[in-house]
Short mmCIF file of C-alpha atoms and ligand atoms in Angstrom, two decimals:
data_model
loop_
_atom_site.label_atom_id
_atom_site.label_comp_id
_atom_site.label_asym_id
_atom_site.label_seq_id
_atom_site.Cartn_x
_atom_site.Cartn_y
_atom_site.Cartn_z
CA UNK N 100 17.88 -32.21 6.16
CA UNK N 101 21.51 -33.63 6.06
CA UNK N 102 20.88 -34.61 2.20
CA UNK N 103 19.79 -30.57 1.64
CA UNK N 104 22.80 -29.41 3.91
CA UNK N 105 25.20 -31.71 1.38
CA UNK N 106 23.93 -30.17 -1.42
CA UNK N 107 23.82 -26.80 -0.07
CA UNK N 108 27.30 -27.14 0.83
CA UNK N 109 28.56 -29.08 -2.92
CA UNK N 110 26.93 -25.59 -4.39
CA UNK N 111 29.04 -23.40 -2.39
CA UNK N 112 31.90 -25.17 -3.34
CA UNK N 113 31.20 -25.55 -7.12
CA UNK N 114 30.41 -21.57 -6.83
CA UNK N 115 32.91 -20.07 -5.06
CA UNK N 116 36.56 -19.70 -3.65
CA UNK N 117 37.59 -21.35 -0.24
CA UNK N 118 37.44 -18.89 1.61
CA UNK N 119 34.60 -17.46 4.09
CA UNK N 120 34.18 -13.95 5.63
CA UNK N 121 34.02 -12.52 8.85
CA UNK N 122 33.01 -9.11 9.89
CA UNK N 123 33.07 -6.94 13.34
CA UNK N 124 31.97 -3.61 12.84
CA UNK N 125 33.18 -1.61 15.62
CA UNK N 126 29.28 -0.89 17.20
CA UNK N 127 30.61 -3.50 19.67
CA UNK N 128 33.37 -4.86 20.95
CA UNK N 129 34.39 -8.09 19.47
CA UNK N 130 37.58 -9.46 20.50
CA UNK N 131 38.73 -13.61 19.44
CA UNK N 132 41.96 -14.87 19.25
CA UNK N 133 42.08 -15.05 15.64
CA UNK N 134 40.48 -11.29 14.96
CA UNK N 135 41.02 -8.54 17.58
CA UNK N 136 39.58 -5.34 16.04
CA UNK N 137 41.79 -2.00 15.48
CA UNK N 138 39.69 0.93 14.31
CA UNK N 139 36.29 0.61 16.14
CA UNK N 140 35.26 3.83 14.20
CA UNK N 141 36.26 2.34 10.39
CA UNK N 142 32.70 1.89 9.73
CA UNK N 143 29.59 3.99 11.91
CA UNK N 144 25.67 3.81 11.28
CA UNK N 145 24.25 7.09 10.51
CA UNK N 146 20.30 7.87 11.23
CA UNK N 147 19.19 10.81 8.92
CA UNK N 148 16.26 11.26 11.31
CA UNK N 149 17.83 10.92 14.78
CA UNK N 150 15.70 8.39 16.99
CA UNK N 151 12.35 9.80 14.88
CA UNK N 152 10.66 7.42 12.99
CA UNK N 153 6.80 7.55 11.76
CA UNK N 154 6.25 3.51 12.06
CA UNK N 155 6.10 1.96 15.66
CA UNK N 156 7.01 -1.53 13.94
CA UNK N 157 6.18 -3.81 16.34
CA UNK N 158 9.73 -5.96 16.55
CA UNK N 159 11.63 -2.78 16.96
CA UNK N 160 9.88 0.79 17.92
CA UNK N 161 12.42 2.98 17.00
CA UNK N 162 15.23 0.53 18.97
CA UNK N 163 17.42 0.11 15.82
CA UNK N 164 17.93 3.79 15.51
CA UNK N 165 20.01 4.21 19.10
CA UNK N 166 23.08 2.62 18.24
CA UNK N 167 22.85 4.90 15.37
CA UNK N 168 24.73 8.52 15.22
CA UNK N 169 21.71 11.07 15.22
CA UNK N 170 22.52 13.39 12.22
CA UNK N 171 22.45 17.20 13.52
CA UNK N 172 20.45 18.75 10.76
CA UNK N 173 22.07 22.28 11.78
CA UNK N 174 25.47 20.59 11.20
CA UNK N 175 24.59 18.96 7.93
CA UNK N 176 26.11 15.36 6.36
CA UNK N 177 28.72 16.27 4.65
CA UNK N 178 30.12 18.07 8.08
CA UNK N 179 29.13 15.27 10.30
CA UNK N 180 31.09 12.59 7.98
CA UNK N 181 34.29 15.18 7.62
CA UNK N 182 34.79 14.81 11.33
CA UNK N 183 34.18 11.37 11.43
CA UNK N 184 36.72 10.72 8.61
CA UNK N 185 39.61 12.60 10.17
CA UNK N 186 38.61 10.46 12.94
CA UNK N 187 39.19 7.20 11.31
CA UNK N 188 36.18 6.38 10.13
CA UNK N 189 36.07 4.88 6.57
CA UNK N 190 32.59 3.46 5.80
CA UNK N 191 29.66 4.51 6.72
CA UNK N 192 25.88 3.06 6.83
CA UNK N 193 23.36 6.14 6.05
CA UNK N 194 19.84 4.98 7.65
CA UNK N 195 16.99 6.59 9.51
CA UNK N 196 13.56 6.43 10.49
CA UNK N 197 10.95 5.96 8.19
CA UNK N 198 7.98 7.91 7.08
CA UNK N 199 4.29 7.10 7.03
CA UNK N 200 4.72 5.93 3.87
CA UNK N 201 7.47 3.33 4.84
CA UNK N 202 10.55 5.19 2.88
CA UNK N 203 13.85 6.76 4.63
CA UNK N 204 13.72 10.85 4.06
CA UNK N 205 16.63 10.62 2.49
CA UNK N 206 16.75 12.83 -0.86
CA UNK N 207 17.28 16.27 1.34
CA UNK N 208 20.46 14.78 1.76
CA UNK N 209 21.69 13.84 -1.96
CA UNK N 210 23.83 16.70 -2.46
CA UNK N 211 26.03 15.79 1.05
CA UNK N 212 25.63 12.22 0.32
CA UNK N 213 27.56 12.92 -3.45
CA UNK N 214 30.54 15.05 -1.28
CA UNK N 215 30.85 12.59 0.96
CA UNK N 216 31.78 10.00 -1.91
CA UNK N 217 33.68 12.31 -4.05
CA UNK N 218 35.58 14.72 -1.53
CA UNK N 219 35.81 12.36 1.77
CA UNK N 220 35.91 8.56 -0.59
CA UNK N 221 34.06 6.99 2.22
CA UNK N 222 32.27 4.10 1.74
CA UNK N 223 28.13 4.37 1.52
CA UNK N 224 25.75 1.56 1.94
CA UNK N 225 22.20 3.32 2.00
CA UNK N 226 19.59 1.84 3.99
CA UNK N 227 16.46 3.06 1.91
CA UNK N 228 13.29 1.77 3.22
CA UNK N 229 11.08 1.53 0.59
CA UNK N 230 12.21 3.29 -3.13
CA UNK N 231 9.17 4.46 -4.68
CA UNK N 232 9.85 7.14 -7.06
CA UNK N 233 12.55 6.19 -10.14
CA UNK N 234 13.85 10.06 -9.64
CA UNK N 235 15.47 8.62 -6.34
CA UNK N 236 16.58 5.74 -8.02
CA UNK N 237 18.30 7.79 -10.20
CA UNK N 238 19.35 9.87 -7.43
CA UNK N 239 21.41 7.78 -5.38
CA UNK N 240 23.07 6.05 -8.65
CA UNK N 241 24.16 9.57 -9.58
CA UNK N 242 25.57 10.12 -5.96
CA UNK N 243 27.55 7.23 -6.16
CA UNK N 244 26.24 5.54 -3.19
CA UNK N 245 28.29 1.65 -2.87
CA UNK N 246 25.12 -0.11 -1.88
CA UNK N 247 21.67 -0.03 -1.26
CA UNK N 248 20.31 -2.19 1.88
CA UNK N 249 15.99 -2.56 2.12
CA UNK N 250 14.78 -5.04 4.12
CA UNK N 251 12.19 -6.94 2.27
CA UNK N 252 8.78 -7.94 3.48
CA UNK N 253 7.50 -11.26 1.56
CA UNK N 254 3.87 -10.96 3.18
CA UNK N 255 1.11 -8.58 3.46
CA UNK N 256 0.14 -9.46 6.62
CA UNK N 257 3.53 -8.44 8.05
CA UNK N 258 3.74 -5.45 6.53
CA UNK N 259 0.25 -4.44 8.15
CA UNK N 260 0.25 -6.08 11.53
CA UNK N 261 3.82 -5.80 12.35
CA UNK N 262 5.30 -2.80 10.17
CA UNK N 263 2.05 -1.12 10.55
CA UNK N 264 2.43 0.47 7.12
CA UNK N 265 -0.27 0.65 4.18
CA UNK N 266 1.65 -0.88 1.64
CA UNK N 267 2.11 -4.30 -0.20
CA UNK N 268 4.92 -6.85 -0.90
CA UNK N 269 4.64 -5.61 -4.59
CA UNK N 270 5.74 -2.51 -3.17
CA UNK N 271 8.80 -4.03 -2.30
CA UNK N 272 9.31 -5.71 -5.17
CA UNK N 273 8.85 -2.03 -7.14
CA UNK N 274 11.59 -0.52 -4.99
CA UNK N 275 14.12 -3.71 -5.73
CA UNK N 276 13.12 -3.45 -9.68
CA UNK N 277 13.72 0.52 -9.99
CA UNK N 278 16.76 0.16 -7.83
CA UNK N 279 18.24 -2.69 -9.95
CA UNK N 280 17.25 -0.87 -13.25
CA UNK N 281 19.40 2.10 -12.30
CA UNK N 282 22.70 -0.13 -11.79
CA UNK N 283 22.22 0.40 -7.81
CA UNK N 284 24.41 -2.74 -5.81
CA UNK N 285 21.72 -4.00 -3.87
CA UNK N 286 22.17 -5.72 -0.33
CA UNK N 287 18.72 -6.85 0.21
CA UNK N 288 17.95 -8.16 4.23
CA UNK N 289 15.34 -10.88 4.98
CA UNK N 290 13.96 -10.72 8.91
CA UNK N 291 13.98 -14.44 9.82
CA UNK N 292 10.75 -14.90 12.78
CA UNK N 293 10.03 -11.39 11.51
CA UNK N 294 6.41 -12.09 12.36
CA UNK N 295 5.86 -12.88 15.94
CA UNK N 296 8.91 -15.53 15.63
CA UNK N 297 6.98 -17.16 12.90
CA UNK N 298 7.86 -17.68 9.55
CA UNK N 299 5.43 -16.17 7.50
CA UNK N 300 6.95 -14.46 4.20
CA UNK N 301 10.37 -15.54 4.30
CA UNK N 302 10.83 -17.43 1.41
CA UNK N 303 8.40 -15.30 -0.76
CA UNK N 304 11.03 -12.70 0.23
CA UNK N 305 13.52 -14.94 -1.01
CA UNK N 306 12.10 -16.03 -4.05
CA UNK N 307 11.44 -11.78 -5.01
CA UNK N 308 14.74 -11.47 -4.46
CA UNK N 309 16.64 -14.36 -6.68
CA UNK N 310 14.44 -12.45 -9.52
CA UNK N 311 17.07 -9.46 -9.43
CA UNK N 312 21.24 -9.34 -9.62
CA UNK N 313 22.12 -8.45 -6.06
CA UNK N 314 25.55 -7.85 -4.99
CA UNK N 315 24.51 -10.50 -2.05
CA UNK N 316 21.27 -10.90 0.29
CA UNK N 317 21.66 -10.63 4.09
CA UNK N 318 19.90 -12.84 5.98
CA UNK N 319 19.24 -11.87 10.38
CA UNK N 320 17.08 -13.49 12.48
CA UNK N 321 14.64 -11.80 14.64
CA UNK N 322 16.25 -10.52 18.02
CA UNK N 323 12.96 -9.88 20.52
CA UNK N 324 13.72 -6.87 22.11
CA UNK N 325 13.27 -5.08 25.05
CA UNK N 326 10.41 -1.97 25.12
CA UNK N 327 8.68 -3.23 21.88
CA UNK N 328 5.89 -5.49 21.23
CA UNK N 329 7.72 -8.58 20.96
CA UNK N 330 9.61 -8.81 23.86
CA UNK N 331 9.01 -12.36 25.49
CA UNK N 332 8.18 -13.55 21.59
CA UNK N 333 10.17 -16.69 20.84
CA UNK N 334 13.11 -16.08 18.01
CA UNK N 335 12.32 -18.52 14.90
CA UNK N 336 13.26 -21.99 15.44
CA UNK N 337 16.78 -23.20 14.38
CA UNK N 338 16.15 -25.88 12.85
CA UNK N 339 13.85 -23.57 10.23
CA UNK N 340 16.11 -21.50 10.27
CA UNK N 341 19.04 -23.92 9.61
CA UNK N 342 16.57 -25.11 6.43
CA UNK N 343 15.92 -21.56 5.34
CA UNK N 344 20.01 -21.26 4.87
CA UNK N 345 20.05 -24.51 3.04
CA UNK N 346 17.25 -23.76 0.48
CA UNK N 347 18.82 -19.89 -0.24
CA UNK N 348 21.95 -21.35 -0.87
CA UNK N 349 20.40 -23.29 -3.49
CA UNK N 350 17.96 -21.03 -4.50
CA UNK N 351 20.78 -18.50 -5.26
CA UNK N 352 23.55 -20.79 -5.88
CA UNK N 353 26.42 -17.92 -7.02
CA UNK N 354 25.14 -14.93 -4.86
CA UNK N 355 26.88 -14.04 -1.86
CA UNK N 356 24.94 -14.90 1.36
CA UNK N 357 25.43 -13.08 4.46
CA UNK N 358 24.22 -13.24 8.20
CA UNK N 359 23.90 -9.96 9.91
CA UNK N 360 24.62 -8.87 13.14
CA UNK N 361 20.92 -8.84 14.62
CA UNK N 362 20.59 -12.78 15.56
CA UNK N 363 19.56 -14.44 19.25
CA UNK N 364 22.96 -14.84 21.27
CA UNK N 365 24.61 -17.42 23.17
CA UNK N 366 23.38 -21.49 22.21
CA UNK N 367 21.13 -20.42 19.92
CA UNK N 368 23.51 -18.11 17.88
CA UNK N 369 26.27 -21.35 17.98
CA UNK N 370 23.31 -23.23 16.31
CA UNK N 371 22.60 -21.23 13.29
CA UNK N 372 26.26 -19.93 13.21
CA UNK N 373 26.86 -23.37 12.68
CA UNK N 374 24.43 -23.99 10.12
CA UNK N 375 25.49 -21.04 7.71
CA UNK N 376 28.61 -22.54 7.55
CA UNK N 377 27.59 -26.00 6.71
CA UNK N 378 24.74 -24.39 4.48
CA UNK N 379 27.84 -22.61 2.02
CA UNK N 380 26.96 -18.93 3.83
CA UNK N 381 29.70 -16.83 2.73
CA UNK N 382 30.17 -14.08 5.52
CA UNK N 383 28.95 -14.04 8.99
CA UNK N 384 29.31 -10.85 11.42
CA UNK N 385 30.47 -11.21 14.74
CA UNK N 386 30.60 -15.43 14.79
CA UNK N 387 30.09 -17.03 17.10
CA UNK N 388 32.53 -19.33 19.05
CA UNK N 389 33.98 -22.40 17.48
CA UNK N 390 32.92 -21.20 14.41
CA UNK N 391 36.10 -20.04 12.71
CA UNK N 392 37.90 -23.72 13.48
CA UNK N 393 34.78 -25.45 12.43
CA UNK N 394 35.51 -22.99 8.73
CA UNK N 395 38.98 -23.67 8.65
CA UNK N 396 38.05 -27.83 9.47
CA UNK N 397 35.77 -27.60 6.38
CA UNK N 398 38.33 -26.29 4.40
CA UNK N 399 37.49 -23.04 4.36
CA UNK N 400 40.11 -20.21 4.62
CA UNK N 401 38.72 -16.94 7.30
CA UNK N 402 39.46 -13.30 6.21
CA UNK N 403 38.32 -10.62 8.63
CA UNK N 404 36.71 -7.12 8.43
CA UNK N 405 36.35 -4.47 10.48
CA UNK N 406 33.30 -3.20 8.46
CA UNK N 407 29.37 -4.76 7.77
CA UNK N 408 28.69 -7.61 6.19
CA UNK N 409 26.52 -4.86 3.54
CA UNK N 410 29.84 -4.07 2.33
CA UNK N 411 30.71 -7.10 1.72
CA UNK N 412 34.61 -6.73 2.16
S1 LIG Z 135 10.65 1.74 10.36
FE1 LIG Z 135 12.66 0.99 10.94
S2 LIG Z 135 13.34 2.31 12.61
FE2 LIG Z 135 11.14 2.63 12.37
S3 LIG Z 135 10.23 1.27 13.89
FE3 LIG Z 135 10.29 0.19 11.91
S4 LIG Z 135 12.20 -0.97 11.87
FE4 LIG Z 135 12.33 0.56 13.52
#
């Protein structure tokens, strides 16, 4: 393991600048002596569906869509994001539930989602769900959306048992292929323990995902929460998931790596926190403590956003 996390780490290096990236969205409070954020509101998740969603995935049922600003259909996108913007609010994340058929209703909305670029210049990173059809492919490229965020499912098991959804993992390799054909910046997310805690299709996911030119792949581990069928479920082991960093740092030596938000807290998160940076991770959201000396002891110079790690900067 140290002879992978040495190599890991000489890749980084030989790939990219000194410097490592740190985010805090305003969702939550983060507050360090080195990064005290000033506009909780820069950047806000959107849900297109409220807290509706057709799949009862068993990790999450529905949970990820409460943080989330229910959209008021009555009041319309565009609307919604001109309030937020004279509010402060630069960036926004445009997400939902998902249908039956495991993709975010999110074409009704392509004419708001085009104003909100071109009149209000926010920032968009669309969290799709599955992209099926090339027409919304061609869609969002035409709306100008920054970024396109799909979580991608490298087993079929998973996608049945814990997604619940009739569909395959060359469905998700379909949706990253017509998004990438149409110039779309992909941010593609891999659920670490995604199955029961287990690692199942992680590195299939991985290896579907060095086939394409992504603007960089986010990697979170599997949070068990509350009210869902996981709860009491072990999160993935850290030392597999310390290897899984290693081996995508190789695997995608000059593609920016990112770990998300949604990761186990206190010890464990130190662990793996830990691990990304010795790995050659490029960004991390929210870090844990310690972790920005450890950075700067490695050489490695901190910047800080008050955005998500999907936008990258
Ligand atoms: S489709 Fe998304 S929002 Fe719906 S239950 Fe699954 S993970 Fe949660």
């Amino acid at each position: 393991m140290d002879a992978l996390k040495a190599q890991a780490f000489a890749v980084r290096r030989a790939n990219f600048p000194d410097e490592i990236k740190f985010f805090a969205p305003g969702l939550k409070h983060y507050a360090i002596p080195e990064f005290e954020q000033k506009n909780p509101l820069a950047f806000l998740p959107i849900s297109l569906t409220g807290s509706a969603c057709a799949l009862d995935c068993d990790h999450c049922n529905k949970k990820i869509l409460e943080p989330m600003i229910p959209l008021d259909p009555k009041e319309g996108l565009f609307s919604m994001c001109e309030k937020l913007a004279k509010k402060g609010t630069e960036s926004v994340l445009i997400s939902g539930g998902s249908k039956k058929t495991g993709e975010v209703p999110f074409m009704k909305h392509i004419d708001d989602i085009r104003r909100v670029k071109e009149e209000l210049g926010m920032r968009i990173i669309m969290h799709t769900g599955l992209v099926l059809k090339e027409s919304e492919a061609i869609a969002l490229k035409s709306a100008g959306v920054d970024g396109v965020a799909i979580d991608i499912i490298g087993s079929n098991d998973t996608i049945k048992e814990v997604y619940h959804l009739d569909a395959t993992v060359e469905d998700y390799d379909r949706s990253l292929a017509l998004l990438s054909a149409h110039g779309l910046s992909l941010r593609p997310h891999i659920i670490l323990g995604l199955h029961y805690g287990k690692f199942v299709g992680e590195y299939a996911a991985l290896d579907m995902i060095a086939k394409y030119p992504v603007h960089s792949l986010v990697i979170v581990i599997l949070v068990p929460m509350h009210e869902t069928n996981m709860w009491g479920v072990d999160p993935p082991d850290t030392a597999e998931v310390s290897e899984f960093f290693f081996r995508a740092r190789l695997k995608m030596p000059d593609t920016y790596l990112m770990i998300g938000c949604a990761r186990p807290l206190g010890e464990y998160k130190k662990i793996v926190d830990r691990a990304a940076v010795e790995a050659g991770i490029n960004g991390i959201a929210y870090p844990a403590e310690g972790i920005i000396e450890l950075s700067e002891s490695m050489g490695l110079h901190p910047t800080f956003f008050e955005n998500s790690c999907s936008c990258g900067s």
